CSV table of C-alpha atoms in Angstrom, one decimal:
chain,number,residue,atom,x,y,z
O,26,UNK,CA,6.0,32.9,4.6
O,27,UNK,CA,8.9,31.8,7.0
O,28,UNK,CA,11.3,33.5,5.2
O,29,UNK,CA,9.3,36.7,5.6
O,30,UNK,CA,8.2,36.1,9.1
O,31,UNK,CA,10.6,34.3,10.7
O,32,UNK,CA,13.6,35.5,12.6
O,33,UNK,CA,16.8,33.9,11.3
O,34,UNK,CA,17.1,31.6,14.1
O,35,UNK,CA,13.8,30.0,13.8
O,36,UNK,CA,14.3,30.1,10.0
O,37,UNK,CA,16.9,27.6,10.7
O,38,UNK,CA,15.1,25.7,13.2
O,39,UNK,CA,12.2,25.7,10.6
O,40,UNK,CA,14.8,23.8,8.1
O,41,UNK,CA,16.2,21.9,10.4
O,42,UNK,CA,12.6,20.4,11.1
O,43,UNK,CA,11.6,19.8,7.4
O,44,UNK,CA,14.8,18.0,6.7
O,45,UNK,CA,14.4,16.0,10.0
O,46,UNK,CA,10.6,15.1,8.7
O,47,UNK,CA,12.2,14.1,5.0
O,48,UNK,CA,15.0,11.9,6.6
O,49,UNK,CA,13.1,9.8,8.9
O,50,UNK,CA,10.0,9.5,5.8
O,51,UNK,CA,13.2,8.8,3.8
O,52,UNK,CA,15.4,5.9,5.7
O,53,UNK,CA,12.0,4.1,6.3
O,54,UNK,CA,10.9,4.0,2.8
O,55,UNK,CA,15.0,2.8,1.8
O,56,UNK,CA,14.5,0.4,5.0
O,57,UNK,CA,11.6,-1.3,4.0
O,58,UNK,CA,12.4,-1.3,0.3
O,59,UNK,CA,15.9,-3.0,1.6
O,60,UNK,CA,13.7,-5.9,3.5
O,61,UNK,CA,11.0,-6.5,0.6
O,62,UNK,CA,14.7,-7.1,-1.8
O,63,UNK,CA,16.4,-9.3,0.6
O,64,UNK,CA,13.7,-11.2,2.2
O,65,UNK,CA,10.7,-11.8,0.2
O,66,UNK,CA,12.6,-11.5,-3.4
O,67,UNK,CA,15.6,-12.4,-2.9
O,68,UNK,CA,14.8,-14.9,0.2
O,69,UNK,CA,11.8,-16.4,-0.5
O,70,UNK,CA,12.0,-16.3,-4.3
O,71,UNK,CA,14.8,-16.6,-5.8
O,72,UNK,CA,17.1,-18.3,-3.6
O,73,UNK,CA,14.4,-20.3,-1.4
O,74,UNK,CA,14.1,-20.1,2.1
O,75,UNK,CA,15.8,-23.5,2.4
O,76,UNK,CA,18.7,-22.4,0.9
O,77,UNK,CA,19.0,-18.4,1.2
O,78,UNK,CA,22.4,-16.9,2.5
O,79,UNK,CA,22.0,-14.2,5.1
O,80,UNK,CA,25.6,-12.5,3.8
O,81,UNK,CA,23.8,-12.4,0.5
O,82,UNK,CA,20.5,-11.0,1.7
O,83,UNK,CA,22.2,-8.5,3.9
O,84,UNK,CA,24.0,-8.0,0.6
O,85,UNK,CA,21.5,-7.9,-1.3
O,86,UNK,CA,19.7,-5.2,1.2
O,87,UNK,CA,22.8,-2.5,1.3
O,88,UNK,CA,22.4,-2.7,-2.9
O,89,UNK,CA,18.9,-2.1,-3.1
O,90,UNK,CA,19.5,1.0,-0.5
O,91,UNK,CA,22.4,2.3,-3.1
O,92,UNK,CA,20.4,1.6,-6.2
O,93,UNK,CA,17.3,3.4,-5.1
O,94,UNK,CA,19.1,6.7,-3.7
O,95,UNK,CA,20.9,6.8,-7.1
O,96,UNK,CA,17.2,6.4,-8.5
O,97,UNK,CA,15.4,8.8,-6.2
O,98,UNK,CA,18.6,11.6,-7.0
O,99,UNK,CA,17.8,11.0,-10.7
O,100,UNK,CA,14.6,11.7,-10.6
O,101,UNK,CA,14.5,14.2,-8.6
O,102,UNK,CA,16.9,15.8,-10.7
O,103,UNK,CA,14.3,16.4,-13.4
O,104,UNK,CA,12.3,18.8,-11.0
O,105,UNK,CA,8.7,16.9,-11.8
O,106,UNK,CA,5.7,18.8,-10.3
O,107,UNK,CA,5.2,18.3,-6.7
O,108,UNK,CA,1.6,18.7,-6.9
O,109,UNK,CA,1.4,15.5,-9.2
O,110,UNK,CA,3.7,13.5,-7.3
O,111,UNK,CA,1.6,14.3,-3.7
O,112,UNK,CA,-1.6,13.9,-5.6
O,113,UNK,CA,-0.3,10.6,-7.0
O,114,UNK,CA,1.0,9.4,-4.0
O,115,UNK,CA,-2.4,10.1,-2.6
O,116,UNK,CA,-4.2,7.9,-5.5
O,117,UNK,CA,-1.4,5.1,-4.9
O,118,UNK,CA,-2.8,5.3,-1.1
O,119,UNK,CA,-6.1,5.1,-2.8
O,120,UNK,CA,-6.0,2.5,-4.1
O,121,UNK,CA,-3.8,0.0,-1.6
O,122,UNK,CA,-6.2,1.1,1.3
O,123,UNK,CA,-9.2,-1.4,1.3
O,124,UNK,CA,-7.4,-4.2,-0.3
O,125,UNK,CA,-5.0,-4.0,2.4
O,126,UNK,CA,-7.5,-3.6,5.8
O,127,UNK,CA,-9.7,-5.9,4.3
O,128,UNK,CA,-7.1,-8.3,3.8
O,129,UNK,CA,-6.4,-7.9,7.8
O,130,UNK,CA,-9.9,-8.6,9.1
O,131,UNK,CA,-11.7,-10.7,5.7
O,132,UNK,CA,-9.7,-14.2,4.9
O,133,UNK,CA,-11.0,-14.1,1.5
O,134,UNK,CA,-8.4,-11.8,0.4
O,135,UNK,CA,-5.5,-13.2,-2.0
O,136,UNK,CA,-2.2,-11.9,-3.4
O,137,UNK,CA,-3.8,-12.1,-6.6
O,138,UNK,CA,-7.2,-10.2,-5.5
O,139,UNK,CA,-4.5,-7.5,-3.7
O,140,UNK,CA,-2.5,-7.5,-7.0
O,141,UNK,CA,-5.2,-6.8,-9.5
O,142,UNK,CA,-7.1,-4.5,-7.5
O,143,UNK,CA,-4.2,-2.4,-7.0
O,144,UNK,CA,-3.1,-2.1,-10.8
O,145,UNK,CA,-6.8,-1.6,-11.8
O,146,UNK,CA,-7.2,1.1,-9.7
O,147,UNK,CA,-4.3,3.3,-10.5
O,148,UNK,CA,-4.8,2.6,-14.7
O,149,UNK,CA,-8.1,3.9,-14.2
O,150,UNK,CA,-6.9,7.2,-12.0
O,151,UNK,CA,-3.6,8.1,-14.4
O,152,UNK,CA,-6.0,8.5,-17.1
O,153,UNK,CA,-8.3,10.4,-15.0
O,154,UNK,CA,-6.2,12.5,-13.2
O,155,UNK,CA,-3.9,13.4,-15.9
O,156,UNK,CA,-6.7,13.5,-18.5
O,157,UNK,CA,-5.5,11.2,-21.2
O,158,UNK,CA,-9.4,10.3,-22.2
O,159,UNK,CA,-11.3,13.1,-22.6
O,160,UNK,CA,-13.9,12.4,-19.2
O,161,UNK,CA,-17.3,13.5,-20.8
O,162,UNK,CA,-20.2,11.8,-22.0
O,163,UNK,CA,-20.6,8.5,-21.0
O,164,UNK,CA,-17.5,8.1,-19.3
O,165,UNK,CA,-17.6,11.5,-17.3
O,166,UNK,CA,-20.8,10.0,-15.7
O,167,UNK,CA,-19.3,6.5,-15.1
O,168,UNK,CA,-16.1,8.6,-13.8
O,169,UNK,CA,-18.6,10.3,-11.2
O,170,UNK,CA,-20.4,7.2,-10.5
O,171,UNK,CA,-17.2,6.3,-9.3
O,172,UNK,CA,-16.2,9.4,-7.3
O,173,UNK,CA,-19.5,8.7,-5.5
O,174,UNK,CA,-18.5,5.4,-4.3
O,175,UNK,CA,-14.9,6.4,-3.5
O,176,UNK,CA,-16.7,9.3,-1.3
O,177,UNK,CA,-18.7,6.1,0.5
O,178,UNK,CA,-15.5,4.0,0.6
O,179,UNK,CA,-13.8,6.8,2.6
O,180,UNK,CA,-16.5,7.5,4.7
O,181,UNK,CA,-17.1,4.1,5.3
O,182,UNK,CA,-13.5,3.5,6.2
O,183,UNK,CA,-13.3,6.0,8.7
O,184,UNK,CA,-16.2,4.7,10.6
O,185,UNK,CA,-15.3,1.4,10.4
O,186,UNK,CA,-11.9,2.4,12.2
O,187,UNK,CA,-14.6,3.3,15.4
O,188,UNK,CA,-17.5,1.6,15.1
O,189,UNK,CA,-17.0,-1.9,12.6
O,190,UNK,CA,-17.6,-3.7,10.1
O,191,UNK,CA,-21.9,-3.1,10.3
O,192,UNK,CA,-22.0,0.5,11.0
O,193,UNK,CA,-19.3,1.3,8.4
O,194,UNK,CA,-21.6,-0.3,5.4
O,195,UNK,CA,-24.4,1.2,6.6
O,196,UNK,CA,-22.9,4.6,6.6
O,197,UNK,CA,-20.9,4.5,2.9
O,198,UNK,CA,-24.6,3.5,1.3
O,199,UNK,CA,-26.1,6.1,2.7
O,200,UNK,CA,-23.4,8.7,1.5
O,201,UNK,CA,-23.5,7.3,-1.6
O,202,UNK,CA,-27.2,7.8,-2.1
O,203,UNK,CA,-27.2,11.0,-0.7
O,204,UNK,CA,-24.3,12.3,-2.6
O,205,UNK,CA,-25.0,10.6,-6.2
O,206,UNK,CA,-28.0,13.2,-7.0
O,207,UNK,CA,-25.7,16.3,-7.0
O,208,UNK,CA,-22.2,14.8,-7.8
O,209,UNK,CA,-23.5,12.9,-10.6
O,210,UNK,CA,-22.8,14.6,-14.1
O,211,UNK,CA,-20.3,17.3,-12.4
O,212,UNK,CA,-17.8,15.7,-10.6
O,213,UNK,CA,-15.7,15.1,-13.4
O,214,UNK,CA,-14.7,18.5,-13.5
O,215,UNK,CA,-12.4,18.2,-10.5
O,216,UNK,CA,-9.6,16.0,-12.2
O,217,UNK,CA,-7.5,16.0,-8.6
O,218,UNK,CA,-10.7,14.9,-6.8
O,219,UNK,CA,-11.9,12.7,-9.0
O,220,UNK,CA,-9.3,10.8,-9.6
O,221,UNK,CA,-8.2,10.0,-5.9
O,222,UNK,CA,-11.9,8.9,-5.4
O,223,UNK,CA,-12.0,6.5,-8.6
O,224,UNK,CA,-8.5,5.1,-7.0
O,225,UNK,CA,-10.6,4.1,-3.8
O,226,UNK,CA,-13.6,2.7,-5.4
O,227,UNK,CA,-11.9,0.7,-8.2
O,228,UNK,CA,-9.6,-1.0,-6.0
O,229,UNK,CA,-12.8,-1.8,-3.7
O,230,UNK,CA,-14.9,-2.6,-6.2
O,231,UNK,CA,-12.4,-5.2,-8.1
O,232,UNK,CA,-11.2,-6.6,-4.6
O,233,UNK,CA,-14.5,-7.5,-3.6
O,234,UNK,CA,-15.4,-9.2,-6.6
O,235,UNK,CA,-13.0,-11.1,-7.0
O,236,UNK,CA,-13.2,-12.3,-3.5
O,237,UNK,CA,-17.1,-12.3,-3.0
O,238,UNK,CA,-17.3,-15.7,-4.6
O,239,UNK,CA,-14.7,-17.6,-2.8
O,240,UNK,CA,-15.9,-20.4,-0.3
O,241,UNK,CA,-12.9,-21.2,0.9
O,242,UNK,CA,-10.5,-18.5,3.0
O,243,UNK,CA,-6.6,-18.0,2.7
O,244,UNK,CA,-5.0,-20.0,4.8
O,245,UNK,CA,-3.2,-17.6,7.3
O,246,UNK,CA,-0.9,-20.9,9.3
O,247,UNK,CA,0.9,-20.5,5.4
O,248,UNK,CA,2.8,-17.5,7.0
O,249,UNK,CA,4.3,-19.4,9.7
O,250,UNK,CA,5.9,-21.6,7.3
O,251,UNK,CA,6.9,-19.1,4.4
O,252,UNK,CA,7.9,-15.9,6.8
O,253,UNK,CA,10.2,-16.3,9.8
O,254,UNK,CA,14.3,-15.8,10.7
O,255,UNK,CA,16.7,-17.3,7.5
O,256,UNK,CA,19.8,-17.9,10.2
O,257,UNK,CA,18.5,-20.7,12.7
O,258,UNK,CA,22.3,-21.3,13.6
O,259,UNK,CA,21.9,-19.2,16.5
O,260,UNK,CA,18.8,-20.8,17.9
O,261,UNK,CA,20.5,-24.2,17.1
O,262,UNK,CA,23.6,-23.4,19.0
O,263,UNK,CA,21.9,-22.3,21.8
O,264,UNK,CA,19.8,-25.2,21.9
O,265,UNK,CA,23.1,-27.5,22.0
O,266,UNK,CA,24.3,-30.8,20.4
O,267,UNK,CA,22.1,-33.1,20.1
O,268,UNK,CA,19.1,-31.2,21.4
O,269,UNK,CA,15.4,-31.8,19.2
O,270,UNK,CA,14.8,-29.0,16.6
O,271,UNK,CA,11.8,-28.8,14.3
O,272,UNK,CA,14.0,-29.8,11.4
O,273,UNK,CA,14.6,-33.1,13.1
O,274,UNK,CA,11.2,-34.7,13.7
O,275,UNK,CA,10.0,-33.0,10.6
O,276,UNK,CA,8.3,-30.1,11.7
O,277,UNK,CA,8.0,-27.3,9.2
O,278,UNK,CA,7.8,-24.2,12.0
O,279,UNK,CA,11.2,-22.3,11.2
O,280,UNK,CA,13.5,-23.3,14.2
O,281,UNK,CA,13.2,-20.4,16.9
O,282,UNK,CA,9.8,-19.6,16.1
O,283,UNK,CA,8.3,-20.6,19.2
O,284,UNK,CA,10.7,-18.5,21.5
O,285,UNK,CA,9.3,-15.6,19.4
């Protein structure tokens, strides 16, 4: 349509813009990929935090940005099907969605709840989606059963972004009811639809149960102690000789931290 409509100037400007949007998507994906190697994998885990070496984690970062162009050329180089890889993307967005806004506001929520929530959602949607199990029978209507929850998950979701917690349940229940009647032994047939929904709900579904049960919350003061600057030598040095720091009365707060 631009090509046929658009005037060559504003075909160009159109261009410009849709490599401008695929730039700034892309150096924020390679940026944060860059800080999960270096900090938290590099950083936290293999080296410790104790003994971690910012040259090596910057390192470690500029690597990770090479690597995963290389990778993300390569693949694009086999021209997969865009409509896969959006509708994909959407299930992976599926799926993370709950466990990671109800890790924000319910304390119940662990790595490993986040973890296996995550991977159970998206092995039930590849199958789905891509129709590797024939979705009839009994497992089309547990497939729609599904779909009707996802469509109460993300209902629910978007009022609770408003309203809250109380409202938000109170609207996916009644969507659910409402919608089960006629979705119920049809929604299978819409493999795109159905398998973004089962995405949502499974990862709901498993996060919640695994959590429900839990007395006791995560302990969010962990972060203080496991997240924070690896280099204290500036704060040190500007603290001068002699001067207390946490590392010398024992304190476990990375140095700096209260400044932040």
């Amino acid at each position: 349509m631009a090509a046929e409509y658009l005037p060559p100037v504003l075909l160009a400007v159109f261009f410009i813009m849709i490599v401008g949007a695929l730039s700034s998507t892309a150096d924020s994906d390679l940026a944060a990929l860059s800080s999960i190697m270096m900090a938290d994998v590099y950083g936290q885990n293999v080296a410790g935090k104790e003994k971690a070496n910012p040259r090596t984690m910057l390192l470690v970062g500029r690597v990770t940005m090479v690597v995963a162009t290389a990778a993300a050329v390569a693949f694009a180089s086999l021209q997969p099907n865009i409509l896969d890889l959006l509708v994909f993307v959407g299930a992976l967005w599926g799926a993370l969605v709950f466990p990671v806004l109800a890790s924000f506001y319910w304390d119940k929520v662990t790595g490993k709840a986040f973890t296996v929530s995550v991977i159970t959602a998206l092995a039930v949607f590849l199958p789905v989606r891509f129709g590797w199990i024939p979705v009839d029978g009994v497992f089309g209507i547990v497939v729609d059963m599904l779909s009707v929850v996802g469509v109460g998950v993300v209902l629910g979701l978007m009022v609770f972004g408003f309203f809250g917690a109380g409202p938000a349940k109170v609207v996916g229940v009644v969507v659910v009811v409402v919608t089960a009647p006629s979705a119920i032994g049809s929604l299978h047939e819409y493999a795109t639809l159905c398998g973004s929904l089962v995405a949502y709900s499974v990862s709901t579904i498993v996060c919640w149960a695994m959590r429900a049960r839990r007395r006791e919350g995560f302990d969010f003061a962990l972060i203080a102690q496991r997240t924070g600057d690896f280099d204290d030598s500036g704060s040190v040095a500007a603290a001068g000789p002699g001067a207390d720091t946490p590392a010398a009365d024992g304190d476990p707060e990375p140095a700096g931290s209260s400044a932040r």
